[in-house]
CSV table of C-alpha atoms in Angstrom, one decimal:
chain,number,residue,atom,x,y,z
W,689,MET,CA,-134.3,54.1,151.7
W,690,ARG,CA,-138.0,54.6,152.8
W,691,SER,CA,-139.6,56.2,155.1
W,692,PHE,CA,-143.1,57.7,156.4
W,693,SER,CA,-144.4,58.5,159.5
W,694,ASN,CA,-148.5,59.0,161.2
W,695,ASN,CA,-148.5,61.7,163.4
W,696,SER,CA,-151.6,61.5,166.2
W,697,ALA,CA,-152.3,63.7,169.7
W,698,GLY,CA,-149.1,61.5,172.2
W,699,TRP,CA,-147.4,59.5,170.2
W,700,ARG,CA,-145.9,59.3,166.7
W,701,ALA,CA,-144.6,56.5,165.1
W,702,SER,CA,-142.8,56.4,161.4
W,703,ILE,CA,-141.9,53.3,159.3
W,704,SER,CA,-139.2,52.6,157.5
W,705,TYR,CA,-136.7,49.6,155.5
W,706,CYS,CA,-134.3,48.4,157.5
W,707,PHE,CA,-131.7,47.8,154.2
W,708,HIS,CA,-133.2,47.8,150.4
W,709,SER,CA,-130.2,44.7,149.4
W,710,GLN,CA,-132.6,43.2,152.8
W,711,THR,CA,-136.4,44.0,152.2
W,712,GLU,CA,-137.4,40.8,149.7
W,713,ALA,CA,-135.4,38.2,151.4
W,714,ILE,CA,-138.6,36.1,151.4
W,715,CYS,CA,-139.9,37.4,148.3
W,716,MET,CA,-136.7,36.5,146.2
W,717,HIS,CA,-137.2,33.1,147.8
W,718,GLN,CA,-139.8,31.6,146.6
W,719,HIS,CA,-139.5,28.1,147.1
W,720,PHE,CA,-138.8,28.9,150.8
W,721,GLU,CA,-142.0,31.2,151.3
W,722,ARG,CA,-143.8,28.0,149.6
W,723,THR,CA,-142.9,25.8,152.1
W,724,VAL,CA,-143.5,28.0,155.2
W,725,ILE,CA,-147.0,29.1,154.4
W,726,GLY,CA,-147.6,24.8,153.7
W,727,VAL,CA,-146.0,24.0,156.9
W,728,ASN,CA,-147.8,26.7,158.6
W,729,ILE,CA,-151.0,24.8,157.0
W,730,LEU,CA,-150.1,21.8,157.7
W,731,SER,CA,-149.6,22.8,161.6
W,732,LEU,CA,-153.4,24.2,160.7
W,733,MET,CA,-154.6,21.2,160.0
W,734,LEU,CA,-152.9,19.1,162.9
W,735,ASN,CA,-153.6,21.0,165.2
W,736,THR,CA,-157.2,21.2,164.6
W,737,LEU,CA,-156.7,17.0,164.5
W,738,HIS,CA,-155.2,17.1,167.2
W,739,MET,CA,-157.7,19.0,169.6
W,740,VAL,CA,-160.2,16.4,168.8
W,741,ILE,CA,-158.1,13.9,169.9
W,742,LEU,CA,-157.8,15.3,173.3
W,743,CYS,CA,-161.5,15.4,173.1
W,744,ARG,CA,-160.9,11.2,173.2
W,745,LEU,CA,-158.5,10.9,175.6
W,746,LYS,CA,-160.5,9.8,178.6
W,747,LYS,CA,-158.3,9.6,181.8
W,748,LEU,CA,-156.5,13.3,180.9
W,749,ARG,CA,-159.8,14.5,180.2
W,750,GLY,CA,-160.6,17.6,183.2
W,751,THR,CA,-156.8,17.7,184.3
W,752,VAL,CA,-155.0,21.1,184.3
W,753,PHE,CA,-152.6,19.2,182.3
W,754,HIS,CA,-155.5,18.7,179.5
W,755,ARG,CA,-156.6,22.6,179.4
W,756,ILE,CA,-153.4,23.2,178.7
W,757,ILE,CA,-152.4,21.6,176.4
W,758,ILE,CA,-155.7,22.1,174.6
W,759,LEU,CA,-154.4,26.3,174.7
W,760,THR,CA,-151.5,24.7,173.5
W,761,SER,CA,-153.1,24.0,170.3
W,762,VAL,CA,-155.4,27.1,170.0
W,763,VAL,CA,-152.3,29.7,170.9
W,764,ASP,CA,-150.1,27.6,167.5
W,765,MET,CA,-153.5,27.8,165.6
W,766,MET,CA,-154.0,31.3,165.8
W,767,ASP,CA,-149.7,32.0,165.7
W,768,VAL,CA,-150.6,30.2,162.3
W,769,PHE,CA,-152.1,33.0,160.8
W,770,SER,CA,-149.8,35.4,162.2
W,771,LYS,CA,-146.5,34.2,160.3
W,772,ILE,CA,-149.4,33.7,156.9
W,773,SER,CA,-149.6,37.8,157.2
W,774,THR,CA,-146.1,38.0,157.6
W,775,THR,CA,-144.3,35.2,155.1
W,776,ALA,CA,-146.6,35.2,152.2
W,777,CYS,CA,-145.6,38.6,150.1
W,778,MET,CA,-148.6,39.0,148.2
W,779,ILE,CA,-150.4,39.8,152.2
W,780,ARG,CA,-147.5,41.8,153.4
W,781,VAL,CA,-147.7,44.2,150.4
W,782,ASP,CA,-151.0,45.5,151.5
W,783,ILE,CA,-150.0,45.3,155.2
W,784,VAL,CA,-147.4,48.0,155.0
W,785,GLN,CA,-149.4,50.5,153.4
W,786,SER,CA,-151.3,51.3,156.3
W,787,LEU,CA,-149.9,51.5,160.1
W,788,PRO,CA,-152.6,50.3,161.7
W,789,TRP,CA,-152.8,47.1,160.0
W,790,ILE,CA,-148.7,47.1,160.9
W,791,ARG,CA,-149.9,47.8,164.8
W,792,THR,CA,-152.5,45.0,164.4
W,793,VAL,CA,-149.7,42.4,163.6
W,794,VAL,CA,-147.1,43.5,165.5
W,795,THR,CA,-149.4,43.2,168.7
W,796,ALA,CA,-150.0,39.7,167.6
W,797,HIS,CA,-147.0,38.4,166.8
W,798,GLU,CA,-146.3,39.7,170.5
W,799,LEU,CA,-149.2,38.7,172.4
W,800,ILE,CA,-148.8,35.1,171.0
W,801,THR,CA,-145.4,34.8,171.2
W,802,THR,CA,-145.6,35.9,174.6
W,803,TYR,CA,-147.7,33.6,176.1
W,804,LYS,CA,-146.4,30.7,174.4
W,805,PHE,CA,-144.0,31.2,176.5
W,806,ALA,CA,-146.1,31.7,179.1
W,807,ILE,CA,-147.5,28.3,178.7
W,808,LEU,CA,-144.9,26.6,179.0
W,809,GLY,CA,-144.0,27.9,182.1
W,810,PHE,CA,-147.8,26.7,183.6
W,811,ALA,CA,-146.9,23.3,181.9
W,812,VAL,CA,-143.0,22.8,183.8
W,813,VAL,CA,-145.0,23.9,187.2
W,814,ASP,CA,-148.0,22.0,186.3
W,815,ARG,CA,-146.0,18.7,186.2
W,816,TRP,CA,-143.7,19.8,188.7
W,817,LEU,CA,-146.8,19.8,191.2
W,818,THR,CA,-147.6,15.9,190.4
W,819,LEU,CA,-144.3,14.8,191.1
W,820,ALA,CA,-142.9,16.8,193.9
W,821,LYS,CA,-146.4,16.8,195.9
W,822,PRO,CA,-148.5,14.1,194.1
W,823,PHE,CA,-151.3,14.2,197.0
W,824,GLU,CA,-151.7,18.4,197.5
W,825,TYR,CA,-152.0,18.3,193.9
W,826,GLU,CA,-155.9,19.1,193.9
W,827,ASN,CA,-155.8,22.0,196.7
W,828,VAL,CA,-153.0,23.8,195.4
W,829,LEU,CA,-153.9,27.4,194.2
W,830,PHE,CA,-152.0,27.1,191.2
W,831,VAL,CA,-154.6,24.1,190.7
W,832,ARG,CA,-157.6,25.3,191.8
W,833,ARG,CA,-157.6,28.6,189.9
W,834,PHE,CA,-155.9,28.0,186.6
W,835,ASN,CA,-158.5,29.2,184.6
W,836,CYS,CA,-158.7,32.4,186.3
W,837,ILE,CA,-154.3,32.5,185.7
W,838,ALA,CA,-154.4,31.6,182.6
W,839,ILE,CA,-156.8,34.9,181.7
W,840,LEU,CA,-155.7,36.9,183.6
W,841,ALA,CA,-151.7,36.2,182.3
W,842,ALA,CA,-153.1,36.4,178.4
W,843,PHE,CA,-154.7,40.2,179.7
W,844,VAL,CA,-152.2,40.8,180.9
W,845,PHE,CA,-149.8,40.8,178.0
W,846,PHE,CA,-152.8,42.0,175.7
W,847,ILE,CA,-153.0,45.2,177.9
W,848,TYR,CA,-149.7,45.5,177.9
W,849,THR,CA,-148.6,44.7,173.7
W,850,SER,CA,-151.5,46.6,172.6
W,851,LEU,CA,-150.2,49.6,175.0
W,852,LYS,CA,-147.2,49.8,173.9
W,853,ASN,CA,-147.6,49.5,170.4
W,854,ALA,CA,-150.7,51.7,170.5
W,855,PHE,CA,-149.5,54.8,171.9
W,856,LEU,CA,-145.5,54.6,172.2
W,857,GLU,CA,-143.1,55.9,170.0
W,858,ASN,CA,-142.2,53.7,167.5
W,859,GLU,CA,-139.7,53.1,164.2
W,860,TYR,CA,-141.5,50.2,162.9
W,861,CYS,CA,-138.8,48.7,160.5
W,862,ILE,CA,-139.5,46.2,157.7
W,863,ASP,CA,-137.7,44.1,156.7
W,864,TRP,CA,-139.3,40.9,154.0
W,865,GLY,CA,-137.2,38.0,155.7
W,866,PHE,CA,-138.6,38.9,159.3
W,867,GLY,CA,-141.3,40.9,159.4
W,868,PHE,CA,-141.2,44.0,162.0
W,869,TRP,CA,-139.4,45.3,164.1
W,870,TYR,CA,-138.4,48.0,166.2
W,871,GLN,CA,-135.0,50.2,165.6
W,872,GLY,CA,-133.2,49.9,169.3
W,873,PHE,CA,-134.2,49.0,172.3
W,874,SER,CA,-137.0,51.0,174.3
W,875,ILE,CA,-137.9,50.9,177.5
W,876,SER,CA,-140.8,48.3,177.6
W,877,ASN,CA,-139.2,46.0,175.0
W,878,CYS,CA,-136.3,45.2,178.2
W,879,VAL,CA,-139.2,45.1,180.9
W,880,LEU,CA,-140.5,42.2,178.4
W,881,LEU,CA,-136.5,41.5,178.0
W,882,VAL,CA,-135.9,40.9,181.9
W,883,CYS,CA,-139.8,39.1,182.6
W,884,SER,CA,-138.7,36.5,180.0
W,885,THR,CA,-134.8,36.3,181.7
W,886,VAL,CA,-136.4,35.6,184.7
W,887,ASN,CA,-139.3,33.2,184.0
W,888,PHE,CA,-136.9,31.1,181.4
W,889,VAL,CA,-134.1,30.9,185.0
W,890,ASN,CA,-137.1,29.8,187.2
W,891,MET,CA,-138.1,27.5,184.0
W,892,ASN,CA,-135.2,26.0,184.3
W,893,VAL,CA,-134.5,25.5,188.0
W,894,TYR,CA,-138.2,23.8,187.9
W,895,ILE,CA,-136.5,21.1,184.5
W,896,PHE,CA,-134.1,19.8,186.9
W,897,LEU,CA,-136.5,19.7,189.3
W,898,ILE,CA,-138.6,17.7,187.1
W,899,SER,CA,-135.5,15.6,186.5
W,900,LYS,CA,-134.3,14.9,189.5
W,901,HIS,CA,-138.3,13.7,190.8
W,902,LEU,CA,-137.5,11.3,187.5
W,903,ILE,CA,-134.3,9.5,188.1
W,904,GLU,CA,-136.4,9.0,192.0
W,905,MET,CA,-139.0,7.5,190.4
W,906,ARG,CA,-137.1,4.8,188.3
W,907,ARG,CA,-135.4,4.0,191.2
W,908,ARG,CA,-138.9,2.6,192.8
W,909,SER,CA,-139.3,-1.6,192.0
W,910,ARG,CA,-142.8,-1.3,191.2
W,911,LEU,CA,-145.4,1.7,189.1
W,912,THR,CA,-149.0,2.5,189.4
W,913,ASP,CA,-150.7,3.1,185.9
W,914,SER,CA,-150.9,6.6,187.5
W,915,ASP,CA,-147.4,6.9,188.1
W,916,ARG,CA,-146.2,5.8,184.2
W,917,LEU,CA,-149.1,8.5,183.1
W,918,VAL,CA,-147.4,11.4,185.0
W,919,LYS,CA,-143.9,10.6,184.1
W,920,GLN,CA,-144.9,10.7,180.3
W,921,ALA,CA,-146.1,13.9,181.1
W,922,ALA,CA,-143.5,14.9,182.4
W,923,LYS,CA,-140.5,13.6,180.1
W,924,TYR,CA,-142.8,15.3,177.5
W,925,VAL,CA,-143.0,19.1,179.3
W,926,ILE,CA,-139.1,18.3,179.3
W,927,VAL,CA,-138.7,17.5,175.6
W,928,THR,CA,-141.2,20.4,174.6
W,929,PHE,CA,-139.2,22.7,177.0
W,930,VAL,CA,-135.7,21.8,174.5
W,931,LEU,CA,-137.5,22.3,171.0
W,932,PHE,CA,-139.0,25.6,172.4
W,933,HIS,CA,-135.8,27.3,172.8
W,934,THR,CA,-134.4,25.6,169.8
W,935,CYS,CA,-137.0,26.8,167.4
W,936,PHE,CA,-136.6,30.4,169.5
W,937,ILE,CA,-132.7,30.4,169.6
W,938,GLY,CA,-133.0,32.2,166.4
W,939,TYR,CA,-134.7,35.2,167.2
W,940,VAL,CA,-132.1,35.8,169.7
W,941,VAL,CA,-129.6,35.3,167.8
W,942,ILE,CA,-130.8,37.9,165.2
W,943,LEU,CA,-131.3,40.7,167.6
W,944,ILE,CA,-127.9,39.9,169.0
W,945,PHE,CA,-126.7,40.4,165.4
W,946,ARG,CA,-128.5,43.5,164.1
W,947,VAL,CA,-127.6,45.4,167.4
W,948,SER,CA,-124.0,44.9,167.2
W,949,GLU,CA,-122.4,47.5,165.2
W,950,PHE,CA,-119.6,44.9,164.7
W,951,LEU,CA,-122.0,42.1,163.1
W,952,PHE,CA,-124.5,44.4,160.9
W,953,GLN,CA,-122.0,44.7,158.3
W,954,PRO,CA,-123.0,44.6,154.5
W,955,GLN,CA,-120.7,41.4,154.2
W,956,TYR,CA,-121.9,39.7,156.6
W,957,PHE,CA,-126.3,39.9,155.6
W,958,SER,CA,-126.3,36.7,153.2
W,959,ILE,CA,-125.1,34.9,157.0
W,960,PHE,CA,-127.9,37.2,158.1
W,961,GLU,CA,-130.4,36.7,155.5
W,962,TYR,CA,-130.2,32.4,155.3
W,963,LEU,CA,-129.4,32.7,159.4
W,964,THR,CA,-133.6,34.4,159.0
W,965,LEU,CA,-135.0,31.8,157.1
W,966,ILE,CA,-134.1,28.8,158.9
W,967,THR,CA,-135.4,30.3,161.9
W,968,ILE,CA,-138.5,31.5,160.2
W,969,LEU,CA,-138.9,27.8,159.0
W,970,LEU,CA,-138.1,25.8,162.4
W,971,ASN,CA,-140.4,28.5,164.5
W,972,SER,CA,-143.2,27.3,161.7
W,973,CYS,CA,-142.3,23.7,162.6
W,974,TYR,CA,-142.8,24.1,166.4
W,975,GLY,CA,-146.9,23.3,166.4
W,976,ILE,CA,-146.4,20.2,163.9
W,977,LEU,CA,-143.0,19.2,166.8
W,978,ASN,CA,-145.0,19.6,169.7
W,979,ILE,CA,-147.7,17.4,168.6
W,980,LEU,CA,-146.1,14.2,167.5
W,981,THR,CA,-143.9,14.8,170.6
W,982,PHE,CA,-146.5,14.8,172.6
W,983,ALA,CA,-148.3,11.6,170.3
W,984,TRP,CA,-145.2,9.9,171.0
W,985,TYR,CA,-145.6,9.8,174.9
W,986,THR,CA,-149.2,9.9,175.4
W,987,SER,CA,-150.9,6.7,176.0
W,988,GLY,CA,-153.3,5.7,174.0
W,989,TYR,CA,-153.1,9.2,171.6
W,990,ARG,CA,-152.4,6.3,168.2
W,991,LYS,CA,-155.3,3.8,169.6
W,992,ALA,CA,-157.4,7.3,169.6
W,993,VAL,CA,-156.2,8.7,166.3
W,994,CYS,CA,-157.5,5.1,164.9
W,995,ASP,CA,-160.9,4.5,166.5
W,996,LEU,CA,-161.1,8.6,164.6
W,997,PHE,CA,-160.4,6.8,161.4
W,998,CYS,CA,-162.6,3.5,162.4
W,999,VAL,CA,-159.2,1.9,161.0
W,1000,LYS,CA,-159.2,-1.8,162.5
W,1001,HIS,CA,-156.6,-2.9,164.9
W,1002,GLY,CA,-156.0,-5.8,166.8
W,1003,ARG,CA,-157.6,-6.4,170.3
W,1004,VAL,CA,-155.8,-4.2,172.8
W,1005,SER,CA,-157.6,-3.4,176.1
W,1006,PRO,CA,-158.1,0.5,176.1
W,1007,SER,CA,-155.6,2.7,177.7
W,1008,ASN,CA,-157.7,5.8,177.6
């Protein structure tokens, strides 16, 4: 077991290997490493293309929902670099030699993951407002001040994660199959866990309300084009909500596995290793699945792709 510490005024941090048999889980599976890096590069390319197409969708342009989707793609693109830095063995060899680099990578990973959760919450609230308060939508504080709310949330998360990793006493545990994580639970992590749980419960309530409004919408004899656009966007948010938690639930299971004295035994390490690899792969696929889901539920998206690449198509009345 290898460890070292770096002392400074007011804080102390140490780095150690969690358990030697698992320190090179990804590096021992080179095909998996290449697959994850390839998936993330594909995600980066698709998100770049996705943002170009979003700028061509006239019906969504200028709406809060449009800004949320663009913000999602930007964060997904940032997440690609975060994942590659903790997955590519050659890069990680250099990172683990420097405590400041480890702090930077951990801070970026926590900030991106937390902000993804917040963006999903923004999307859920926005879709509920369009269904529940269509006539008051433009005057709601959330809609009028969305840019300020999004920037403020990013600023608060950045300050929180930066201060937590820079000044608090942390013990970083390195395992090549999962990245860098903390030994045990600190007060700051408990605060983040409580806030995430509250946010998760609130989102479930809003998803239930959105589903209720969609059922009521199905009973209408006639829907306008605006109603159809709102309906499809609401369906997209519900599917994305399910996809997000499917791709990220593995991290929760892994953390439970690690803090449990009964489960964290050598005989279960192989199960833990493969669960870790599957979770990393699912997490890497989230950005791609998100784009495909949006393309499926958004009217005019495929036409915008054809127009972008100058593909000839039949005469179809432009929907965007």
